Short mmCIF file of C-alpha atoms in Angstrom, two decimals:
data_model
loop_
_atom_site.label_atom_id
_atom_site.label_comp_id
_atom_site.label_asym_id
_atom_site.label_seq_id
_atom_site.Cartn_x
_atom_site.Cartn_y
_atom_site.Cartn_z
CA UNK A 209 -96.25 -199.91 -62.86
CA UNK A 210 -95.81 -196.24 -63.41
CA UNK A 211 -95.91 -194.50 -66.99
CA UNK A 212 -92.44 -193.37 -66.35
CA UNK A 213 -91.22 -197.03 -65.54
CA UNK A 214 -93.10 -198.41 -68.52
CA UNK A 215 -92.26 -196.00 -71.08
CA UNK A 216 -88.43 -197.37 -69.60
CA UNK A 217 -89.20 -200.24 -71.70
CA UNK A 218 -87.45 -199.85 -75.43
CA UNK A 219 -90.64 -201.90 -76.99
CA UNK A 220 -93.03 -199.80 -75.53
CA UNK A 221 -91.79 -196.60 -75.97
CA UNK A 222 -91.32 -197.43 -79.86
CA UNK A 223 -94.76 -198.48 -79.90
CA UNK A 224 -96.28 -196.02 -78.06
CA UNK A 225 -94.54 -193.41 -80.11
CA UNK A 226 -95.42 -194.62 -83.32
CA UNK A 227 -99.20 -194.58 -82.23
CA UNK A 228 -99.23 -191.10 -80.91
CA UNK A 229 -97.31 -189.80 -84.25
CA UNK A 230 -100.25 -191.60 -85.93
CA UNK A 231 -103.04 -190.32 -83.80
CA UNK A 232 -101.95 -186.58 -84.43
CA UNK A 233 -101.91 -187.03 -88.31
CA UNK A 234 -105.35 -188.74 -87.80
CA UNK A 235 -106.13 -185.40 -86.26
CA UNK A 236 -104.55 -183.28 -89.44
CA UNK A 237 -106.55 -185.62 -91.96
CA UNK A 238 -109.56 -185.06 -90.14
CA UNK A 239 -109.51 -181.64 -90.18
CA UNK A 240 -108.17 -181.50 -93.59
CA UNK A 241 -111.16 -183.89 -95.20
CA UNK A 242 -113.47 -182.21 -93.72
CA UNK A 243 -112.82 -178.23 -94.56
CA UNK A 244 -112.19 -180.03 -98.25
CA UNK A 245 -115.76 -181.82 -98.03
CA UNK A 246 -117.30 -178.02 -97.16
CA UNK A 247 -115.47 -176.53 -99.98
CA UNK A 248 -116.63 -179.16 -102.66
CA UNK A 249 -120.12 -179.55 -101.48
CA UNK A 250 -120.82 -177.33 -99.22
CA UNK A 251 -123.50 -178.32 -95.97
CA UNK A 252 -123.77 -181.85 -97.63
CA UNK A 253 -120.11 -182.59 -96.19
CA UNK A 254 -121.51 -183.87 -92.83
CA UNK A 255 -122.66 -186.95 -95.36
CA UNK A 256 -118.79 -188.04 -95.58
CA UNK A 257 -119.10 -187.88 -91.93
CA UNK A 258 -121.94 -190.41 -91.07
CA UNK A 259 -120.50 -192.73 -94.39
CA UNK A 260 -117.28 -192.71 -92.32
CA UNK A 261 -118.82 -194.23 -89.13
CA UNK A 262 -121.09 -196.05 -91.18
CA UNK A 263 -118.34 -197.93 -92.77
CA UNK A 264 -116.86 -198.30 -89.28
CA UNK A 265 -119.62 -199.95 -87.87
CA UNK A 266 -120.07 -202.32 -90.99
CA UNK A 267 -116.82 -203.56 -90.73
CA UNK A 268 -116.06 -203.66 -87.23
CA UNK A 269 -117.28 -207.02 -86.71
CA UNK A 270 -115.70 -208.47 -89.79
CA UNK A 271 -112.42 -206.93 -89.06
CA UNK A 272 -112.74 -208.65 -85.52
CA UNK A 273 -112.54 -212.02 -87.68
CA UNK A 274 -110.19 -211.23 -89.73
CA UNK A 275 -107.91 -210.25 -87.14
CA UNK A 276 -108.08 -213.73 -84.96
CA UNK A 277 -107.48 -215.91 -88.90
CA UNK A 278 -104.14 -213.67 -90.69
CA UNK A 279 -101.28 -213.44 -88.94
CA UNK A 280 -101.66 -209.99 -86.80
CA UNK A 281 -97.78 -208.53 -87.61
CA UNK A 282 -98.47 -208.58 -91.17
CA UNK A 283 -102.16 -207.05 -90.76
CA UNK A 284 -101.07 -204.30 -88.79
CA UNK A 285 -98.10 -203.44 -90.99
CA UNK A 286 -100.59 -204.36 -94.36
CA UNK A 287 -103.59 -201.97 -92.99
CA UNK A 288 -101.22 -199.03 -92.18
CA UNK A 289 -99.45 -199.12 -95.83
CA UNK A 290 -102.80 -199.46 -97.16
CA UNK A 291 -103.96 -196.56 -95.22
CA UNK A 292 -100.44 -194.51 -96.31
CA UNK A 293 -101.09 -195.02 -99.69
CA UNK A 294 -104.79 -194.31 -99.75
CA UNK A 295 -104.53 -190.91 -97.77
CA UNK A 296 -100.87 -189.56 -99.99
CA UNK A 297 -102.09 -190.37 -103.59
CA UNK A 298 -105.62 -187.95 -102.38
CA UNK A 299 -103.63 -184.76 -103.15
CA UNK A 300 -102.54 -186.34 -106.68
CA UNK A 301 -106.19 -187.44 -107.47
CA UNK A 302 -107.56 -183.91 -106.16
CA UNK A 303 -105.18 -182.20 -108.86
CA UNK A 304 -105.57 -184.58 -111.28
CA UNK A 305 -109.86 -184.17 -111.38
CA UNK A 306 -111.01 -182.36 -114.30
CA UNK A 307 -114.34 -180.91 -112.38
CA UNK A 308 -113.25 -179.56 -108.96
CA UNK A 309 -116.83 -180.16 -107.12
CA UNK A 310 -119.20 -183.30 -106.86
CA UNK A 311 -116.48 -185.67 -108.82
CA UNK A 312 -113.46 -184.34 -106.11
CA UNK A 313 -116.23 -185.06 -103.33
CA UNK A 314 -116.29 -188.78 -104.50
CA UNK A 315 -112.59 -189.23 -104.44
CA UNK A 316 -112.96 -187.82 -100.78
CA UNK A 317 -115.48 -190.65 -100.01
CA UNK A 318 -113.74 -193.64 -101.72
CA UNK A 319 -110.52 -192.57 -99.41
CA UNK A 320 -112.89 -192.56 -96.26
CA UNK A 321 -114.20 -195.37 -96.97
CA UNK A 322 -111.10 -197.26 -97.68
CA UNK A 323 -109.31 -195.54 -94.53
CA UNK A 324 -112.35 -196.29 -92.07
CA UNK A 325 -112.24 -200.05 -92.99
CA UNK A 326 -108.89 -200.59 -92.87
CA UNK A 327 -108.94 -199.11 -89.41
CA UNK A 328 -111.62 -201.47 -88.59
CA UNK A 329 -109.11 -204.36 -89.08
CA UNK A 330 -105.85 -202.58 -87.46
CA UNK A 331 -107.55 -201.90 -84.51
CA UNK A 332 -108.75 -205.61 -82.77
CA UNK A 333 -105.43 -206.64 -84.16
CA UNK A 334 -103.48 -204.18 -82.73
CA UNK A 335 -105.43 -204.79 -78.94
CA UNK A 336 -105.21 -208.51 -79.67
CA UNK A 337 -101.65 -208.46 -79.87
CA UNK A 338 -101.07 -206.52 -76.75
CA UNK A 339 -100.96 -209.14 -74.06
CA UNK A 340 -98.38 -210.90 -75.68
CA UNK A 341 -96.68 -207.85 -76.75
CA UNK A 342 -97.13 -206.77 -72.83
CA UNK A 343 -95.97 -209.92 -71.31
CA UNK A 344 -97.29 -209.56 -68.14
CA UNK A 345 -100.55 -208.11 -66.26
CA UNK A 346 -99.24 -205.22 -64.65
CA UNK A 347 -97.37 -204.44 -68.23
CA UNK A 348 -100.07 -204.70 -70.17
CA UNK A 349 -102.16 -202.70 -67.57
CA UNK A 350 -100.08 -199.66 -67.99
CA UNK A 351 -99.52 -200.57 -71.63
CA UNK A 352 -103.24 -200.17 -72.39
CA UNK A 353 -103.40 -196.98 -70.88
CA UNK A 354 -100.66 -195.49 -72.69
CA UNK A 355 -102.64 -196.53 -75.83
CA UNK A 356 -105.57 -195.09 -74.63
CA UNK A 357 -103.78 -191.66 -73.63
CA UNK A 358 -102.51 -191.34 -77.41
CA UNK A 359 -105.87 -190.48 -79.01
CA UNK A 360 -106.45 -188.22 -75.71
CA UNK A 361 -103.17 -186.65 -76.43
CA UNK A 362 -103.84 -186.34 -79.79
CA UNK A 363 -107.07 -184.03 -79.46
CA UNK A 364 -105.24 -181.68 -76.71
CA UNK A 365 -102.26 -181.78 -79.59
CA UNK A 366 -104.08 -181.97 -82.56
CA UNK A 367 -105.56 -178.37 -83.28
CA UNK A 368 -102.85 -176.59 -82.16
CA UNK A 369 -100.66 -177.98 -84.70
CA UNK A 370 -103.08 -178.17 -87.09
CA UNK A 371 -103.12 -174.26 -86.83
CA UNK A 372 -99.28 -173.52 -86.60
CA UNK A 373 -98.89 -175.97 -89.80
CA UNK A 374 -101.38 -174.31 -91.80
CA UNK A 375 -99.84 -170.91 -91.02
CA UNK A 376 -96.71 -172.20 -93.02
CA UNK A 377 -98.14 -174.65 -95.57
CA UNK A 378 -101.53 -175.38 -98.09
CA UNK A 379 -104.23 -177.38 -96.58
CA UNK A 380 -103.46 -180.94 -99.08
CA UNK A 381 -99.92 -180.74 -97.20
CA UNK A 382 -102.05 -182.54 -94.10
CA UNK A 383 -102.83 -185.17 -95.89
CA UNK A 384 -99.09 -186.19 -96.57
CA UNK A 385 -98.59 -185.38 -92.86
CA UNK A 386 -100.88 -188.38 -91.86
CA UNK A 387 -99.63 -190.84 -94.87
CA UNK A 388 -95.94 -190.33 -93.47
CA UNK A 389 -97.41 -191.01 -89.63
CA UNK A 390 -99.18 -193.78 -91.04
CA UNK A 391 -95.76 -194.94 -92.81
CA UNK A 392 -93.84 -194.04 -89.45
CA UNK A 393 -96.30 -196.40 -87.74
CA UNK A 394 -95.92 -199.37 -90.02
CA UNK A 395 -91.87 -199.28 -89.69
CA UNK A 396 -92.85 -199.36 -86.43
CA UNK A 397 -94.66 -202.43 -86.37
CA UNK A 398 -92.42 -204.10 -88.55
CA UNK A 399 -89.13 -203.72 -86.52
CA UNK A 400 -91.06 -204.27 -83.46
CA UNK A 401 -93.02 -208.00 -85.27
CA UNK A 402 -91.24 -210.78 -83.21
CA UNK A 403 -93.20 -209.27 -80.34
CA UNK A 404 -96.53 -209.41 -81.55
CA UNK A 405 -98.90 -212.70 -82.29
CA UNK A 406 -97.59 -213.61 -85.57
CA UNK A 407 -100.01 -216.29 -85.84
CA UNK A 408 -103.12 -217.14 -83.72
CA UNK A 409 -103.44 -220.90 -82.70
CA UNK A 410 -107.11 -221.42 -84.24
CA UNK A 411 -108.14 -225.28 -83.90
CA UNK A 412 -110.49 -226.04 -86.66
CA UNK A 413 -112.22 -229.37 -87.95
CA UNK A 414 -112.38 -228.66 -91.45
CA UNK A 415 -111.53 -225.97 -94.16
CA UNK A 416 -115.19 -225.11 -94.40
CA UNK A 417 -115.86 -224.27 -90.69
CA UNK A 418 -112.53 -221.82 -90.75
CA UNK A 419 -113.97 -219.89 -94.04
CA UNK A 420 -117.36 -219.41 -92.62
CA UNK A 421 -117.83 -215.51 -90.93
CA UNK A 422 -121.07 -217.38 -89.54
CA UNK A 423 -119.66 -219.79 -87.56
CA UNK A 424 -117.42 -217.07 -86.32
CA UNK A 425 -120.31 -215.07 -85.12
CA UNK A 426 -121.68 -217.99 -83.39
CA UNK A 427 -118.85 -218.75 -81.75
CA UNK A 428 -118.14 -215.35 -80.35
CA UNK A 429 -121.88 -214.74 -79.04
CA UNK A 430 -121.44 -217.96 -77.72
CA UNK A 431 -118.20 -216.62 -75.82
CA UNK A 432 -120.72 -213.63 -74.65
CA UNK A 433 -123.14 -215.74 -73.64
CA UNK A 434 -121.00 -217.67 -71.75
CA UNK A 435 -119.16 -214.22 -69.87
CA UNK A 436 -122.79 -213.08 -68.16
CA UNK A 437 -120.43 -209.74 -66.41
CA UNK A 438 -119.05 -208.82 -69.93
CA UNK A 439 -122.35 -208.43 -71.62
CA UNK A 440 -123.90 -206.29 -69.23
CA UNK A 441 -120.77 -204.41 -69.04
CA UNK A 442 -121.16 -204.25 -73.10
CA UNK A 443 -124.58 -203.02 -72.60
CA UNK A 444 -123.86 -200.35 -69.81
CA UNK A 445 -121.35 -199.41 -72.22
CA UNK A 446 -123.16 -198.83 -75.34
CA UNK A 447 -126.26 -196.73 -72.96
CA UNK A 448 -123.71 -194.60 -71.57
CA UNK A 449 -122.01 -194.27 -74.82
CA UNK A 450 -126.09 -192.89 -75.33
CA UNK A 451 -126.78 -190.47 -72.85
CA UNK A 452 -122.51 -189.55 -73.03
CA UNK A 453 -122.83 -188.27 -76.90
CA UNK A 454 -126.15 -186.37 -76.51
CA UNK A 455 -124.99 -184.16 -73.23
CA UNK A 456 -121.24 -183.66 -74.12
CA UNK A 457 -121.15 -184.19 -78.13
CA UNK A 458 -124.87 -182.06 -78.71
CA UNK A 459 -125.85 -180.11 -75.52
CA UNK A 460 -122.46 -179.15 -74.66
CA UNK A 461 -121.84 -176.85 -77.57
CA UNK A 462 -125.39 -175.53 -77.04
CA UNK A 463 -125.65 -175.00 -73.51
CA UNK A 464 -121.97 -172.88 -73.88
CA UNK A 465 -123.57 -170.91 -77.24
CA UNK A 466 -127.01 -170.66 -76.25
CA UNK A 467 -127.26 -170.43 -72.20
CA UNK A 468 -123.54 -169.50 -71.34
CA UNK A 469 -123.52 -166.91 -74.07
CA UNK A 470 -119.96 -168.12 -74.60
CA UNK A 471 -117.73 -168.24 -77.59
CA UNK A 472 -115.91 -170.81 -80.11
CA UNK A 473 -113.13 -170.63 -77.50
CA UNK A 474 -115.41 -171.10 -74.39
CA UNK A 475 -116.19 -174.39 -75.92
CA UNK A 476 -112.84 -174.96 -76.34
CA UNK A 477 -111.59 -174.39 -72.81
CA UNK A 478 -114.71 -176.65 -72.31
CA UNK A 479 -113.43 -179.05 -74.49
CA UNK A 480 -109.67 -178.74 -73.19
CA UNK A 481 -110.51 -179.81 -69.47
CA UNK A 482 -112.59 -182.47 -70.32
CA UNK A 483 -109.37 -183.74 -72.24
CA UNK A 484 -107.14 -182.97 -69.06
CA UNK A 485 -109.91 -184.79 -66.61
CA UNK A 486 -109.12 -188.01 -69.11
CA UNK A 487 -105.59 -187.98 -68.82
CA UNK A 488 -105.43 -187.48 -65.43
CA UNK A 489 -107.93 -190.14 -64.78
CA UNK A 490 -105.46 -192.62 -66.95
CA UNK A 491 -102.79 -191.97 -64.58
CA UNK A 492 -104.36 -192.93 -61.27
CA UNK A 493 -106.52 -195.94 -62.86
CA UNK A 494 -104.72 -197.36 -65.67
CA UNK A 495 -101.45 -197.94 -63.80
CA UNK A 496 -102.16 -200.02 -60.57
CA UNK A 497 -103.25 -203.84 -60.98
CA UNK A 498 -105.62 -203.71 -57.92
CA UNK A 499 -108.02 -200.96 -59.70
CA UNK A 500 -108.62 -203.10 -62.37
CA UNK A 501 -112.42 -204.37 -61.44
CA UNK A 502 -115.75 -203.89 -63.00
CA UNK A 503 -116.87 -202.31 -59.56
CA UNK A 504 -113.98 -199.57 -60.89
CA UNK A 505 -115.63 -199.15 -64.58
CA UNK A 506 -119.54 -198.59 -62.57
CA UNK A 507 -117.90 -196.15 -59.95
CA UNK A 508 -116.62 -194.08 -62.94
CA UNK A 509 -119.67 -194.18 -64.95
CA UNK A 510 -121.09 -192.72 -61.41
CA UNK A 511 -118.91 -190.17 -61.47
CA UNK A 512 -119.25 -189.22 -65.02
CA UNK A 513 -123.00 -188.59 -64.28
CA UNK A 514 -122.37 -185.95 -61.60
CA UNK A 515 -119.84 -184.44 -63.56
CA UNK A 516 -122.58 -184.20 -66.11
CA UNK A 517 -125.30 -183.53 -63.91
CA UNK A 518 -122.99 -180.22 -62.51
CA UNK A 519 -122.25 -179.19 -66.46
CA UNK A 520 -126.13 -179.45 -66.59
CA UNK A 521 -126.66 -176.73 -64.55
CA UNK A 522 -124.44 -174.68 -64.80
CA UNK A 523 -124.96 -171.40 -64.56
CA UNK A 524 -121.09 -169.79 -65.62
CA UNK A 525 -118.32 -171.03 -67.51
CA UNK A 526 -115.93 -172.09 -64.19
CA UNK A 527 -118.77 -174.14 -63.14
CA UNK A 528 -119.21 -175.79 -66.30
CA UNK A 529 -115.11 -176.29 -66.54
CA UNK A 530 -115.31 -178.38 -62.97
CA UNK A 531 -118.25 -180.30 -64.33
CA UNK A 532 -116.31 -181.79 -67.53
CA UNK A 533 -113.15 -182.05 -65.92
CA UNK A 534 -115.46 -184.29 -62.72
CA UNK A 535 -117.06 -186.38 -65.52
CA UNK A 536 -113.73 -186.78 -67.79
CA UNK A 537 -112.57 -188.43 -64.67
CA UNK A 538 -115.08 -191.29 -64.37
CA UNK A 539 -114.90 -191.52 -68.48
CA UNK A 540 -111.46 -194.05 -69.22
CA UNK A 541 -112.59 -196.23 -66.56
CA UNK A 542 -115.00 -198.31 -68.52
CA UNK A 543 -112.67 -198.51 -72.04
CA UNK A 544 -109.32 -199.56 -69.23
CA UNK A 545 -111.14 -202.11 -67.36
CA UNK A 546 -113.15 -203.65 -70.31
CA UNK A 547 -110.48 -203.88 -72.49
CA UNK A 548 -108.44 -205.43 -69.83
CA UNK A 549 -111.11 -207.73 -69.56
CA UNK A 550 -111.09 -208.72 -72.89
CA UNK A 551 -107.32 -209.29 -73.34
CA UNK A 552 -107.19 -211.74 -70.07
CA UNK A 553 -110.26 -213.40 -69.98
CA UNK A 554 -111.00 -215.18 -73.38
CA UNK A 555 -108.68 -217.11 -75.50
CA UNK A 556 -105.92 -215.08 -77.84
CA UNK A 557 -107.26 -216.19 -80.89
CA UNK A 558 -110.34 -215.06 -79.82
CA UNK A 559 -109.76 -211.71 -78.55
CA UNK A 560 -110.04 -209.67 -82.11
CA UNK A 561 -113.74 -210.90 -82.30
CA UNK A 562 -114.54 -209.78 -78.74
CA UNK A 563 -112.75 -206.17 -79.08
CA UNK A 564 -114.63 -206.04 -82.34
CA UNK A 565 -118.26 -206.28 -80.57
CA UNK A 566 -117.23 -204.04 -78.20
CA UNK A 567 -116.19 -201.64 -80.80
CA UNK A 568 -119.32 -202.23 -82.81
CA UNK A 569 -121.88 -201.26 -79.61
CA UNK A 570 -119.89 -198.09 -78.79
CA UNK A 571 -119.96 -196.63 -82.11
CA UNK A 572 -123.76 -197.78 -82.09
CA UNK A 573 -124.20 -195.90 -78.75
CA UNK A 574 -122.56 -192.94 -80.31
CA UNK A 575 -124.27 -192.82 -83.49
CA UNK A 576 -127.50 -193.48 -81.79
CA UNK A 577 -127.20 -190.73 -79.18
CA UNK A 578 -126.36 -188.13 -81.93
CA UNK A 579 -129.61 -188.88 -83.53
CA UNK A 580 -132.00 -189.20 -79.93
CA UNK A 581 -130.63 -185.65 -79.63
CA UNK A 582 -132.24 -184.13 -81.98
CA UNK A 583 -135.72 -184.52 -80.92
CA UNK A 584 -135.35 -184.86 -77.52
CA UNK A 585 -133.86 -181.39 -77.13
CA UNK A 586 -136.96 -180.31 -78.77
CA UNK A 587 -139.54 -181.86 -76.33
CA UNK A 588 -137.49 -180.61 -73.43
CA UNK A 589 -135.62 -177.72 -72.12
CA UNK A 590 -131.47 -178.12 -72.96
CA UNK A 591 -130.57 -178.09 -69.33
CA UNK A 592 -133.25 -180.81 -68.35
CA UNK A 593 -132.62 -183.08 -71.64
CA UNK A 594 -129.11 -182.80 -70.43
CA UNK A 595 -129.83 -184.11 -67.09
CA UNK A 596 -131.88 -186.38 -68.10
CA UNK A 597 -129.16 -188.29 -69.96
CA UNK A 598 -127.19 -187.23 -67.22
CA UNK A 599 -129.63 -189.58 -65.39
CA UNK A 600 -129.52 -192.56 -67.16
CA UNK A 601 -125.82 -192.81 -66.70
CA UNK A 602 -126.46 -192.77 -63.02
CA UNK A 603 -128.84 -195.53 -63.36
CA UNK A 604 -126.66 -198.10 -65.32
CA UNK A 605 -123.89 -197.17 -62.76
CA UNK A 606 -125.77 -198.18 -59.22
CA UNK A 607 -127.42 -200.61 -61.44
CA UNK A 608 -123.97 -202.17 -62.61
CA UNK A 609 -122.70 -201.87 -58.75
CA UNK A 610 -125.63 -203.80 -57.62
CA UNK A 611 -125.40 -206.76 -60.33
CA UNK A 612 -121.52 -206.47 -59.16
CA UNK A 613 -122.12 -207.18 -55.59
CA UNK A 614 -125.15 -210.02 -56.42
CA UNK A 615 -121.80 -211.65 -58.35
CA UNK A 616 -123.60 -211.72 -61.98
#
């Protein structure tokens, strides 16, 4: 099914909507907490960074859980008020500080904090809810990757509204931008309930067993264990999500500054096709049913690794363009197909805690690439680090094609 023909669908389009006004003031409040951080503190702001995907990967697990026991229309609707109110009353607590400095940088944190783990919850519950909400596979095909396309939307949108809106209003005005997206979101959500799983069918023997987060964990490593094609696909994912964050998050930037001699805006024309390679990608894989294999996901981590291995070497800006906008290309394929996976292939009540661990090894991969960076860029040249990471995402790729074709 086609974008055009899905978006046809009144749900869907409210839905999708919603999400996309959301992920754009996720982009303003981003922006906005973080020039705020610099002011108060200075260099120390990249701390609210990491204790922002710190708290995500604490709680990804847990909101998993959480997701697959409360009903998922009022946890969605719950987590984006909570998120509202958290991110509108910031301006009013900023004013309202008696020392602008250290004690405004704390209010900052106790919002991240609060935002990040309510996000943690919202987000398995929102993918949990999908299949349902979908109603069929080639609906909730397409459906996923119009979800998907809103964050990737959101970063080619983002900045240059960001800009435009700061040319005509004060930086704490972003903040109420995302609250009211947030608020948009939840109306959204509400109207659209009856849709979504209002309560999950969980069989239980006793009260104790359906309070205990252990015997949740058990039972979804148990559902792993079980699925031997998911968990190496959860393991390719959280490598690539390795090698993917050192070349494009680290040695991008630095291979543009330091080799390229370009600019801020080089990297952002760098930036920009990579984002165009994505979308594009979304549109030929996440709409047909028949793509939807893991053979699909390991051909586009193959790709992705020569679109790295040409940004590697690189020796002008064009050729560095064609190399992110090869390797977006290959990059949705993995989140469309494992996702998909996911939502079809273990129970519903089950689904939240799956999405969760999924979401926990990415942001692991992520995190754990940023810091491999560091000193591997100083034991080997930039372009050579670069294509060494490059590499390893070829590896797990033919590696993942031949486990495919031995049917593990």
């Amino acid at each position: 099914m086609s974008f055009l023909g899905i978006l046809r669908k009144r749900h869907i389009l409210v839905l999708w909507s919603s999400q996309l006004v959301s992920a754009i003031g996720d982009q303003f409040y981003s922006v906005a907490l973080v020039w705020m951080a610099i002011k108060f503190v200075g260099s120390a702001a990249g701390v609210l960074i990491a204790v922002g995907s710190l708290t995500t990967l604490l709680c990804s697990l847990l909101g998993g859980i959480l997701a697959d026991r409360w009903n998922r229309r009022w946890t969605l609707v719950g987590t984006d008020i909570i998120r509202a109110l958290a991110i509108a009353l910031l301006p009013l607590l900023l004013m309202e500080t008696s020392t602008v400095g250290r004690g405004s940088f704390w209010i900052l944190m106790g919002v991240t904090i609060t935002v990040e783990a309510a996000s943690a919850l919202f987000n398995p519950a929102l993918q949990a809810s999908l299949p349902l909400f979908a109603g069929d596979l080639k609906v909730l095909t397409a459906t996923n990757a119009l979800m998907d396309a809103t964050r990737r939307l959101a970063r080619l949108l983002g900045p240059g509204l960001t800009g435009l809106i700061l040319s005509l209003v004060p930086l704490p005005n972003l903040f109420t931008l995302d609250a009211f997206s947030f608020g948009i979101s939840a109306c959204a959500l509400f109207l659209l309930g009856s849709r979504f799983v209002m309560k999950p069918a969980v069989k239980v023997e006793s009260a104790a067993v359906r309070w205990s987060l252990s015997s949740d964990l058990v039972q979804m490593f148990g559902l792993l264990k079980e699925h031997r094609r998911l968990m190496w696909a959860l393991l390719s994912l959280g490598l690539g999500n390795i090698a993917w964050s050192a070349v494009f998050m680290v040695g991008a930037p630095l291979l543009v500054s330091l080799v390229l001699k370009g600019d801020a805006g080089a990297y952002g024309l760098l930036v920009s096709a990579y984002g165009v390679g994505s979308i594009v990608s979304l549109f030929v894989v996440g709409g047909p049913t028949r793509h939807s294999t893991l053979r699909v996901m390991y051909i586009g981590q193959v790709i992705l690794s020569l679109g790295f291995l040409l940004l590697s070497f690189a020796s002008t800006l064009t050729l560095a363009l064609c190399g992110a906008l090869i390797a977006a290309f290959g990059s949705p394929m993995a989140d469309m197909i494992l996702l998909r996976m996911i939502q079809t292939e273990f129970p519903p009540e089950h689904i939240g805690k799956v999405y969760s661990m999924r979401m926990l090894i990415s942001i692991a991969g992520l995190a754990l690439g940023q810091l491999l960076s560091v000193p591997l860029f100083r034991v080997l040249t930039l372009r050579d680090a670069m294509a060494l990471c490059s590499s390893l995402i070829l590896v797990v790729g033919i590696t993942g094609l031949f486990l495919v074709r031995r049917h593990v």
